[in-house]
Short mmCIF file of C-alpha atoms and ligand atoms in Angstrom, two decimals:
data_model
loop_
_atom_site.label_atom_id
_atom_site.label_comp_id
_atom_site.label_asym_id
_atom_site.label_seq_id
_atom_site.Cartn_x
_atom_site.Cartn_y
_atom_site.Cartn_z
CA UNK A 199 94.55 115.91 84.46
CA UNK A 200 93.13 118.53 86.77
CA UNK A 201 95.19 121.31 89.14
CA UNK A 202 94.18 122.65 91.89
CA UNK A 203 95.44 126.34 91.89
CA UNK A 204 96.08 128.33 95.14
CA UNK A 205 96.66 131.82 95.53
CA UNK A 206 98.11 132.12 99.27
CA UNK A 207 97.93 133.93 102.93
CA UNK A 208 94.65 134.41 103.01
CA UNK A 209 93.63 134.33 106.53
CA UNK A 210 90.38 131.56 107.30
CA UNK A 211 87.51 132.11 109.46
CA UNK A 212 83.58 130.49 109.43
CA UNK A 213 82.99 127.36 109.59
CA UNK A 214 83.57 124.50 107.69
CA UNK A 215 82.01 120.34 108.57
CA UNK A 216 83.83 117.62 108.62
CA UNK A 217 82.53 114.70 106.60
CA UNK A 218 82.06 111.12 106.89
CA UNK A 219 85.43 109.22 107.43
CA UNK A 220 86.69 107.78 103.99
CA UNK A 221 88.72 104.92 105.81
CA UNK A 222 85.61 103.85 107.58
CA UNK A 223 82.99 104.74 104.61
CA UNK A 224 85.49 102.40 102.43
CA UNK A 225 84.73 99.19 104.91
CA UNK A 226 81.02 99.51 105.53
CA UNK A 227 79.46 99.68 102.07
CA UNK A 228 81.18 95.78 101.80
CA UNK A 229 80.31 95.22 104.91
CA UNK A 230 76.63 95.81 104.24
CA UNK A 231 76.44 93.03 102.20
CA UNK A 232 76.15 90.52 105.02
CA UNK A 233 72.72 92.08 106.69
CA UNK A 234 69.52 90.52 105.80
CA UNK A 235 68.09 92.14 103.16
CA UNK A 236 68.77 96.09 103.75
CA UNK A 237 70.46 98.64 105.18
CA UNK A 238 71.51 102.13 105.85
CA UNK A 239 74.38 104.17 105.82
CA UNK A 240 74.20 107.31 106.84
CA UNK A 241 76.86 110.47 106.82
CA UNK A 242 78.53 108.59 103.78
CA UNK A 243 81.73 111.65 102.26
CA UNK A 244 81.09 112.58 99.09
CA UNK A 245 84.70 110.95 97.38
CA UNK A 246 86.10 108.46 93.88
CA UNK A 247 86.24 105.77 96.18
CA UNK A 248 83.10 105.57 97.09
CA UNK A 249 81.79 105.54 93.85
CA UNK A 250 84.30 102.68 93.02
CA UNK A 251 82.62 100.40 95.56
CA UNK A 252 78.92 101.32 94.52
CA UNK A 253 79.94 100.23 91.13
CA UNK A 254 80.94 97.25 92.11
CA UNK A 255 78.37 96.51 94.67
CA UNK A 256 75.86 96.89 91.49
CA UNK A 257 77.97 94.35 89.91
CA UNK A 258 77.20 92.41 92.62
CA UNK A 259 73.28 92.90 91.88
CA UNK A 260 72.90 94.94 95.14
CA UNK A 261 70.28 97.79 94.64
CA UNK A 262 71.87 100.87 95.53
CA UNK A 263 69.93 104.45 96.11
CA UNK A 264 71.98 107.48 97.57
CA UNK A 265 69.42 110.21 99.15
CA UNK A 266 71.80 113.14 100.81
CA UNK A 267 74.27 111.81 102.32
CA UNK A 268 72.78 108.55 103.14
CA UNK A 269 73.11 105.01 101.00
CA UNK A 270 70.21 102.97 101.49
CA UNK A 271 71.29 99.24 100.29
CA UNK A 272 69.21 96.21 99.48
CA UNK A 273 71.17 92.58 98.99
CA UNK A 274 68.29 90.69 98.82
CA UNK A 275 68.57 89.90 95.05
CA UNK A 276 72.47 89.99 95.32
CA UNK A 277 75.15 87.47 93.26
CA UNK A 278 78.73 86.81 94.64
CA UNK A 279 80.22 86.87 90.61
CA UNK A 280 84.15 87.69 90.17
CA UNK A 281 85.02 90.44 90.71
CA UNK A 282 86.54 92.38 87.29
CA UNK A 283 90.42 93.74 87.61
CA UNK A 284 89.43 96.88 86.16
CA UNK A 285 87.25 98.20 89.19
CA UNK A 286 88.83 95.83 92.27
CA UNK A 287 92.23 97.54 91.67
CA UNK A 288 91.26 101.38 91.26
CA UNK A 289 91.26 100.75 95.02
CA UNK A 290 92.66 99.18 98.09
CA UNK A 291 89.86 99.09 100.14
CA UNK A 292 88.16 96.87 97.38
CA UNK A 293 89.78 93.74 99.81
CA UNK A 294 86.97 94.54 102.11
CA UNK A 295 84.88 92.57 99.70
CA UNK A 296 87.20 90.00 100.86
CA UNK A 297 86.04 88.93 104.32
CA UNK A 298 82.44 90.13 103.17
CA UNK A 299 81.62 87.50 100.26
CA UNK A 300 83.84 85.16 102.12
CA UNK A 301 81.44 85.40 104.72
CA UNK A 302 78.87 85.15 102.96
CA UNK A 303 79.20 82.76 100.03
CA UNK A 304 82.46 80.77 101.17
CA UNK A 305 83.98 82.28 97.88
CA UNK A 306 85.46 85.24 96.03
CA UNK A 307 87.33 86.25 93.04
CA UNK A 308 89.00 89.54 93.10
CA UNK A 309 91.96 91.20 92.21
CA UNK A 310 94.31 93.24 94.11
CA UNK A 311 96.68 96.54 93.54
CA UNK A 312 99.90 95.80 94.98
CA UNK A 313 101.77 98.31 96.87
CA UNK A 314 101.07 102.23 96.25
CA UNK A 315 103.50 104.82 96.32
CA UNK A 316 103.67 105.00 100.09
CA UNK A 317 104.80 101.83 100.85
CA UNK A 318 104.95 97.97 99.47
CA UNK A 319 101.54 97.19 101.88
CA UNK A 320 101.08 93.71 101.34
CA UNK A 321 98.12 91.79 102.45
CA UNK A 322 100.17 88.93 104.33
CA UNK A 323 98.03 89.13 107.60
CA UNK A 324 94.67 89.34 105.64
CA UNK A 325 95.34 86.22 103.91
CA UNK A 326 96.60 84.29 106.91
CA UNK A 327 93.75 85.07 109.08
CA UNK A 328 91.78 83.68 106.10
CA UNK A 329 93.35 80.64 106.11
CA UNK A 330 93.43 80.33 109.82
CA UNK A 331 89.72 80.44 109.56
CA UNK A 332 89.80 77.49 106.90
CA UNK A 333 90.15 79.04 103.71
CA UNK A 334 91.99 78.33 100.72
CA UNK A 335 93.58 81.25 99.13
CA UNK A 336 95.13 81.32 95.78
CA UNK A 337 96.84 84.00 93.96
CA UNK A 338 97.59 84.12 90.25
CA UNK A 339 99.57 87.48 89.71
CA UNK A 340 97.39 90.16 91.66
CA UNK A 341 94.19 87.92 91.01
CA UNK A 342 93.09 86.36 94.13
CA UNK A 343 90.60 82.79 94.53
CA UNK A 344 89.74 82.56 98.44
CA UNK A 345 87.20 79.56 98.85
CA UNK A 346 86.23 77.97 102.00
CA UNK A 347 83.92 74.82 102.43
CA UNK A 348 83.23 75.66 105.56
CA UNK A 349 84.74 78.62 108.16
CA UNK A 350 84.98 77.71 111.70
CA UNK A 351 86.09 80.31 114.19
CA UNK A 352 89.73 80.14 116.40
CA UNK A 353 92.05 82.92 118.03
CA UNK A 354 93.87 84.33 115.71
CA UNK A 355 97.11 86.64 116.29
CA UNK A 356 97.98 89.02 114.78
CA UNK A 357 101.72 89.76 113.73
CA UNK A 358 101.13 93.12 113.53
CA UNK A 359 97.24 95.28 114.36
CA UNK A 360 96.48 96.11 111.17
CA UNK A 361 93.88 98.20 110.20
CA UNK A 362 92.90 96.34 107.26
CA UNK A 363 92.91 92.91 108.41
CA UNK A 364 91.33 93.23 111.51
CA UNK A 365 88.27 94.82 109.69
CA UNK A 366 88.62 92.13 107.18
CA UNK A 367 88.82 88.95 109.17
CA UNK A 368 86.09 90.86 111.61
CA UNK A 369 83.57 90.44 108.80
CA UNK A 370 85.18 86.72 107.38
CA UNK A 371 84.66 85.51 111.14
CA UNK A 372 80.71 86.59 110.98
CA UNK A 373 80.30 83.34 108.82
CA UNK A 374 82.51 81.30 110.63
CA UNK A 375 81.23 78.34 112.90
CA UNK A 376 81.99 79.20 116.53
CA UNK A 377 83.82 82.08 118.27
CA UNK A 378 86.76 84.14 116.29
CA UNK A 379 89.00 85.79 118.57
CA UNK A 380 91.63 88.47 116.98
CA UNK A 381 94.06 89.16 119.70
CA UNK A 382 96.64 92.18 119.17
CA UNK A 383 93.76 93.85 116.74
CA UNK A 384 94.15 97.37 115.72
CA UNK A 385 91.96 100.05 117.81
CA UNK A 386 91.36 102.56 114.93
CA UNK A 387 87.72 104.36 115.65
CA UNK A 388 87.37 103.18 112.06
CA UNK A 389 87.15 99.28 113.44
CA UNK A 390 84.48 100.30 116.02
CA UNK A 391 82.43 101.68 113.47
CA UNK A 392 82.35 98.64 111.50
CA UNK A 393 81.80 96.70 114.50
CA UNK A 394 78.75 99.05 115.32
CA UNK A 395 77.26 98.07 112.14
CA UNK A 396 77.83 93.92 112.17
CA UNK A 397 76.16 94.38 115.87
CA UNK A 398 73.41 96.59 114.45
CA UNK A 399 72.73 93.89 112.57
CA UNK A 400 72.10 91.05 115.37
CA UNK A 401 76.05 89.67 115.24
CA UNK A 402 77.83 89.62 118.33
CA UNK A 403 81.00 91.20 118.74
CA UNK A 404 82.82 92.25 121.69
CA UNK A 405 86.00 94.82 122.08
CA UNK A 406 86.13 96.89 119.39
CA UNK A 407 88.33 99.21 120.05
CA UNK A 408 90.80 96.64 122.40
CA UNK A 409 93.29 95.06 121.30
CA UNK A 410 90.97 91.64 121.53
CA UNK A 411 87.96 90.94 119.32
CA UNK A 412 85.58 88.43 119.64
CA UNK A 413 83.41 87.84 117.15
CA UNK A 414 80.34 85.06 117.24
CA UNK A 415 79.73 84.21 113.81
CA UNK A 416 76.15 83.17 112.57
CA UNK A 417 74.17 82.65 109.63
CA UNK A 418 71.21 85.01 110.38
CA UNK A 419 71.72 89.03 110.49
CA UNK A 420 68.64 91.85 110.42
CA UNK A 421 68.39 94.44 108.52
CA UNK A 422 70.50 97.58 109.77
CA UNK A 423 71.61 101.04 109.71
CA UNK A 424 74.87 102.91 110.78
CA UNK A 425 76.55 106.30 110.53
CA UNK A 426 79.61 106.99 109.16
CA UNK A 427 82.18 108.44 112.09
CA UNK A 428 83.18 112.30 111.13
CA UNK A 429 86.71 111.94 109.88
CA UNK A 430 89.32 112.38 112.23
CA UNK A 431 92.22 112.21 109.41
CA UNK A 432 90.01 115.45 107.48
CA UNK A 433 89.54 116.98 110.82
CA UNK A 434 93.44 117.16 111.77
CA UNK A 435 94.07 118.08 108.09
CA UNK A 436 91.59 121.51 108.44
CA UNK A 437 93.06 122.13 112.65
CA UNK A 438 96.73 122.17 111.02
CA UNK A 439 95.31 124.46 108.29
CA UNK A 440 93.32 126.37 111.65
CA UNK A 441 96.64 126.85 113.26
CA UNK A 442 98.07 128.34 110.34
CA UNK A 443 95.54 130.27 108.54
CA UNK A 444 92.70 130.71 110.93
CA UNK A 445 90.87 133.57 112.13
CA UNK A 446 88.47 132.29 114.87
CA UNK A 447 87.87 129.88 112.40
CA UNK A 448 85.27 127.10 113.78
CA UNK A 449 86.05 123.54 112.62
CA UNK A 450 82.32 121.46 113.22
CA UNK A 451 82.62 117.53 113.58
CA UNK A 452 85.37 116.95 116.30
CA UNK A 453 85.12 114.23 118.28
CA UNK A 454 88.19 114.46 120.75
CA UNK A 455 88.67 111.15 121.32
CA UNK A 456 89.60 110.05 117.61
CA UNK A 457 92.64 112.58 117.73
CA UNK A 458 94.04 113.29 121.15
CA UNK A 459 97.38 112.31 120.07
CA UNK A 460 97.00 115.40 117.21
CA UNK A 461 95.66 118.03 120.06
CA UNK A 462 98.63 116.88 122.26
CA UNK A 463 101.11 117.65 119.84
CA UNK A 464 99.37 120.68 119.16
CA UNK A 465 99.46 122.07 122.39
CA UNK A 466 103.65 120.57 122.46
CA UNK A 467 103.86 123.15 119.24
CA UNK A 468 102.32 126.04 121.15
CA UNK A 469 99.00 126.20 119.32
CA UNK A 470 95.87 127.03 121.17
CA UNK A 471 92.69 126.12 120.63
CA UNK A 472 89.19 125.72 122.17
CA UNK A 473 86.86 123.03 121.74
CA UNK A 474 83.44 123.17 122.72
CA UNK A 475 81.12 120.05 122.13
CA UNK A 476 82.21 118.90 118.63
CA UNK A 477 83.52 122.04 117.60
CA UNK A 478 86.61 124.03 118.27
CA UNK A 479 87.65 127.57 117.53
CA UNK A 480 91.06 127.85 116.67
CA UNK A 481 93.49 130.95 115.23
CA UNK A 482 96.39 131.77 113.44
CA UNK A 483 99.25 130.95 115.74
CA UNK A 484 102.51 132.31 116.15
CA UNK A 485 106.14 131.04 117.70
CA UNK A 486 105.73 127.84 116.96
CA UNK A 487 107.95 125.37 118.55
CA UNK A 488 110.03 122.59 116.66
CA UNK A 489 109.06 119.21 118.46
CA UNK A 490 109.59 115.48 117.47
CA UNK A 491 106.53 113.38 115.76
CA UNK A 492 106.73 109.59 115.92
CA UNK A 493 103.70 108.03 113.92
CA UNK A 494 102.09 105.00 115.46
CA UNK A 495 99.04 102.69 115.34
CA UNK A 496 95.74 104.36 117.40
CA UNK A 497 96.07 105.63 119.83
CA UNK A 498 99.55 106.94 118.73
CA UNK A 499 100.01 109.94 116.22
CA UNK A 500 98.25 108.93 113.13
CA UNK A 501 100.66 108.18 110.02
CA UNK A 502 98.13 109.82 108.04
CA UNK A 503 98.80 113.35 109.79
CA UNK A 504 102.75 112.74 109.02
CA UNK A 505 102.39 114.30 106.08
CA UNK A 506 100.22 117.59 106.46
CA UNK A 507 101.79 118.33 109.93
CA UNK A 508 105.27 118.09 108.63
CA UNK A 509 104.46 120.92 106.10
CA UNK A 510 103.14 123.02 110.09
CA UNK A 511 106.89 122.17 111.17
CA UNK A 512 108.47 124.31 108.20
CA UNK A 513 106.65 127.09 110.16
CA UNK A 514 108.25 126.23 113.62
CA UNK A 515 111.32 127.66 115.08
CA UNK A 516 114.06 125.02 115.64
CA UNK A 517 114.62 121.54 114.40
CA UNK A 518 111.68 119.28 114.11
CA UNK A 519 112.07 115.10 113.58
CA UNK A 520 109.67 113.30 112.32
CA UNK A 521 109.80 109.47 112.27
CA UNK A 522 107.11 107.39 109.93
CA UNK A 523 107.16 103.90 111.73
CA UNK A 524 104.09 102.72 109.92
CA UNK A 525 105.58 103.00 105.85
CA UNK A 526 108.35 103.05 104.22
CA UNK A 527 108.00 105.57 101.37
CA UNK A 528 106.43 108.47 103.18
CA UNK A 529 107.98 111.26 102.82
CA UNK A 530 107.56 112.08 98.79
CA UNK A 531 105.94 115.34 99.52
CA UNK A 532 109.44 116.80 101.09
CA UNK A 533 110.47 117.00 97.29
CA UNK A 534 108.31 119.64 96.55
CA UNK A 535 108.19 121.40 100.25
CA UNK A 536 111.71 122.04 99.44
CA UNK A 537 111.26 123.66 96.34
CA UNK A 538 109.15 125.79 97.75
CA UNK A 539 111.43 126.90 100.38
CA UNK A 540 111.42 124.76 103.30
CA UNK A 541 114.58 123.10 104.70
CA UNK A 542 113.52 119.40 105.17
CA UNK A 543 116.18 116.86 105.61
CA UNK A 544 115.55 112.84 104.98
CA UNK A 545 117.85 110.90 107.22
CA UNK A 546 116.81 107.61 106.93
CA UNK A 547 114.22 105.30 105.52
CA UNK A 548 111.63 106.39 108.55
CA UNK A 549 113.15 109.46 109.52
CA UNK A 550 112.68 113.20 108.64
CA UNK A 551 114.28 116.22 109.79
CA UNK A 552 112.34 120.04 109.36
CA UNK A 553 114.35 122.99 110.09
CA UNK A 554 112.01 126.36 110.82
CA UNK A 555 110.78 128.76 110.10
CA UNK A 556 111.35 129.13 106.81
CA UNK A 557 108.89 131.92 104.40
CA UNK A 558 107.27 129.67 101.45
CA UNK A 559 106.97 130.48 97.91
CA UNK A 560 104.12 129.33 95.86
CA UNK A 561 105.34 127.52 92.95
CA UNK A 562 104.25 124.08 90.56
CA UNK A 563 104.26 120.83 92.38
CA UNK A 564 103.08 117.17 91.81
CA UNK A 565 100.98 115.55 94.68
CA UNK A 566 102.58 112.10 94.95
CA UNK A 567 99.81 110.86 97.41
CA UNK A 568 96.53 111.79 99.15
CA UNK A 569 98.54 112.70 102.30
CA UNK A 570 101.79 113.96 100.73
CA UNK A 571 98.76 116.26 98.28
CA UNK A 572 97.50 117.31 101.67
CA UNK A 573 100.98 118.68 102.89
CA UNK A 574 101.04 120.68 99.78
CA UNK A 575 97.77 122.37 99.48
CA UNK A 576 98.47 123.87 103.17
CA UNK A 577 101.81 124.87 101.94
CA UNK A 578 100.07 126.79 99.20
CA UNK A 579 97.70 128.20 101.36
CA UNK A 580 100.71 129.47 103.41
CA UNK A 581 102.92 130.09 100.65
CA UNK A 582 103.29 133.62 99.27
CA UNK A 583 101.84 133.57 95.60
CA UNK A 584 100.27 130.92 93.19
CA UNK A 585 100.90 127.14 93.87
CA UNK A 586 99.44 125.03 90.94
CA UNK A 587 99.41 120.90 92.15
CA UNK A 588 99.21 118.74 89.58
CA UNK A 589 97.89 114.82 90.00
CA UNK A 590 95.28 116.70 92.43
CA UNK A 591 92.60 113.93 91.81
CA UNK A 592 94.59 111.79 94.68
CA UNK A 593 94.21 114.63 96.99
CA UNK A 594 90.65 114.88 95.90
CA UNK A 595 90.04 110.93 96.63
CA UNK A 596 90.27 111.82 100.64
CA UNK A 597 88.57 115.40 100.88
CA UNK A 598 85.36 115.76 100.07
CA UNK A 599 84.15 118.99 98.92
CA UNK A 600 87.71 120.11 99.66
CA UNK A 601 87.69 123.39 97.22
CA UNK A 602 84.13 124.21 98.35
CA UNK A 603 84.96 123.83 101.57
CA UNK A 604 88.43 125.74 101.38
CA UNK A 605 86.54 128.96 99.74
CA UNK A 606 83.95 128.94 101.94
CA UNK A 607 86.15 129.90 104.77
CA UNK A 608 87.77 132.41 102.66
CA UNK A 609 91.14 130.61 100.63
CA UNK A 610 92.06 131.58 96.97
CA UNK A 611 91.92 128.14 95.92
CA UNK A 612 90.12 126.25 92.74
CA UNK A 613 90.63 122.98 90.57
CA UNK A 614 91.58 124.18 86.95
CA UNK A 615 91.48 120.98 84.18
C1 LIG B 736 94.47 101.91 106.63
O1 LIG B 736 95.30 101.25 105.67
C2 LIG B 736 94.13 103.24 106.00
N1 LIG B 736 93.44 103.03 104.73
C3 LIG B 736 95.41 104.03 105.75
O2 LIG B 736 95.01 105.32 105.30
C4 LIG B 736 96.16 104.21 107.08
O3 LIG B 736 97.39 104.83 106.82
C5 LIG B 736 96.40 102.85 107.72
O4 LIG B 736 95.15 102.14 107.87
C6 LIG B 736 97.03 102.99 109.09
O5 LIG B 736 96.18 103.72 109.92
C7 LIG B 736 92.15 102.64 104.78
O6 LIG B 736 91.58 102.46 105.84
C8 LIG B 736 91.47 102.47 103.45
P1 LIG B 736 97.40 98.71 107.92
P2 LIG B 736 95.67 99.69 105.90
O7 LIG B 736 96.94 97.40 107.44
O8 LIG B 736 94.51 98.98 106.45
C9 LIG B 736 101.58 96.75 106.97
C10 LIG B 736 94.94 107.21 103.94
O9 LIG B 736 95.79 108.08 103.69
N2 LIG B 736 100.77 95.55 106.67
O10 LIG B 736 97.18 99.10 109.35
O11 LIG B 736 96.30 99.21 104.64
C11 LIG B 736 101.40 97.79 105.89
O12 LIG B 736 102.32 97.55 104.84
C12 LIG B 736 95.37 105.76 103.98
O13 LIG B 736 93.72 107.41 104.19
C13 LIG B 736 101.42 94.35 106.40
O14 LIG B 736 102.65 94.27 106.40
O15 LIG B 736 96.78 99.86 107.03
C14 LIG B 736 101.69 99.08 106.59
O16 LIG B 736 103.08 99.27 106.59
C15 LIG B 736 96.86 105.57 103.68
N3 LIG B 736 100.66 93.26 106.10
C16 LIG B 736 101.20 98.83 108.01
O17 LIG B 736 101.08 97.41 108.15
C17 LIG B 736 99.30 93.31 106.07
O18 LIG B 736 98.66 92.27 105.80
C18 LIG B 736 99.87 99.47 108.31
O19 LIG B 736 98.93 98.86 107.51
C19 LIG B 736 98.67 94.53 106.34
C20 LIG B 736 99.42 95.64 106.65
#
């Protein structure tokens, strides 16, 4: 199992890019499999779970050739066969390949990981917008059967806007009959991306990005090419690091929009910071306020940032709260914050209390989870001394290059088997 070992305080300056966004990247390689023949994806991060989804997109028969950062896909030869256990449930994202063969073939096997160790995350709204659109899903432990004779597009609403599902039944609705409409969709930048790429490919769909979808489904699609979005969820993770660490360090694939919510909080905290196009400059920052976090869907502060800014907080004078409305289990990473010093304080299920500043010492930890991994790595770049984190792959599933990219800007920081 392989450690990533920090030695910390080492101030940060240069430049480092952001890459590709894993949580779109994860939905557009399935996705690809409904244009004509080929396609392009372009900007693709460098991560496991990418790989996980080639492989089984080769199962699949779909030619796959990566040049740079770009995957150039054909599907013209392609075969909707079951998908095996052993590769669907390495990730979640595999259900993606849901609403994709779906789509495309009426049917597909696959089988599904059920919760992870941030929260149960079931796949309840997935499978009812399935079924709303005609199908017939069954499940046999974690293995799932969804077949459809035919899909015919209605409005569909949506309990709560997932992420997930709306990119899922997005793609199932492409092969529908008629007009889907997803009212109360989620307006991640991640969903517009995907819907760039189904409308890059001759399928019509309106309001990405609102709360209402509309999708016209159809049996003919082009050929077509997308870019992957720069990650906003990496790009918060190296700003936090920036406010801590950095000296006039430059952070290069911003795109303001995608994290307001982050730069507002920022600015609560009493960090500055200047962006300029899609880079900002930001420093080292000192007398840093305590403030309250409440995680929410897009455009609200992004449950994915919970965990790396909490570990900011332990640097911040006061009493900090931090609620996690979006999972239940998200706060594993406080474990090991604490051992290293800070004073963090769970008071119920969804809500976290951070008492600042407090001086971290480097020490061995276990990342739980990619985001609760994150929160520790910048508390070992903080932290005086050596920090060793065990279980690092799941921090190395999100980042891409993340040691590279850490030393380049000056950190004390490598993966040790
Ligand atoms: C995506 O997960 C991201 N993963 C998550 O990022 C991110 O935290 C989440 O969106 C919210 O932004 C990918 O895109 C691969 P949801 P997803 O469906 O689609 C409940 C990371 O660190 N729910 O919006 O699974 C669910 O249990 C990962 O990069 C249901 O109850 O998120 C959760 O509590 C972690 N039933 C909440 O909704 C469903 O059918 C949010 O889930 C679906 C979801």
């Amino acid at each position: 199992m392989s450690k990533i070992t920090i030695e910390g305080q080492n101030l940060l300056s240069g430049e480092v890019k952001i890459s590709g966004a894993k949580n779109s990247a994860v939905a557009l390689l399935p996705a690809a499999v409904l244009a004509n023949k080929k396609s392009v994806i372009y900007n693709v991060p460098e991560i496991k779970d990418i790989g996980y989804l080639i492989e089984i997109m080769e199962l699949l028969n779909c030619k796959i050739e990566q040049k740079d950062d770009a995957l150039y896909i054909d599907s013209s030869k392609m075969k909707n066969v079951p998908i095996p256990e052993e590769l669907s449930v390495q990730m979640r994202a595999s259900y993606y390949f849901m609403g994709a063969l779906l789509a495309k073939y009426g049917k597909v096997e696959i089988s599904f990981p059920g919760g992870c160790n941030i929260g149960a995350r079931p796949i309840d709204i997935h499978i009812k917008g399935f079924e709303e659109l005609g199908a017939k899903v069954e499940i046999v432990k974690n293995r799932y059967t969804i077949t459809a004779e035919k899909l015919v597009g209605k409005t569909i609403y949506f309990d709560f806007p997932s992420v997930g599902a709306t990119i899922n039944i997005m793609l199932a609705a492409t092969g529908a009959e008629g007009t889907t409409i997803i009212e109360n969709a989620a307006m991640e930048p991640e969903i517009v991306n995907v819907a760039s790429f189904l409308i890059n490919m001759g399928i019509e769909v309106r309001g990405a990005g609102t709360k209402r979808i509309e999708i016209v489904g159809t049996r003919k699609t082009t050929d077509a090419v997308i870019e992957v979005f720069p990650d906003r969820i990496e790009s918060g993770t190296y700003i936090i690091i920036g406010a801590l660490l950095g000296d006039n360090l430059k952070i290069k694939g911003i795109i303001k929009e995608h994290i307001e919510a982050l730069l507002i909080k920022l600015k609560e905290i009493g960090i500055d910071f200047v962006i300029d196009g899609d880079t900002m400059t930001i420093s080292r920052c000192e007398n840093l306020r305590a403030v309250k976090v409440k995680t929410l869907v897009f455009p609200g502060f992004p449950t994915d940032l919970q965990q790396p800014i909490t570990t900011l907080l332990t640097q911040a004078k006061g009493k900090s709260i931090v609620e996690e409305t979006l999972y239940e289990n998200r706060f594993r990473n406080t474990y090991d914050l604490n051992r290293m010093g800070a004073i963090t304080n769970i008071l119920t299920l969804n809500k976290l209390e951070i008492k600042g500043p407090r001086k971290l010492k480097g020490t061995n930890v276990i990342a739980t989870d990619l985001r609760g991994g994150a929160s520790l790595l910048i508390a070992g770049l903080i932290a005086e001394g050596t920090t060793v984190i065990e279980n690092c792959d799941v921090i190395l599933r999100g980042y891409s290059h993340l040691t590279t990219k850490l030393q380049n800007i000056g950190a004390k920081i490598e993966i040790t088997e």
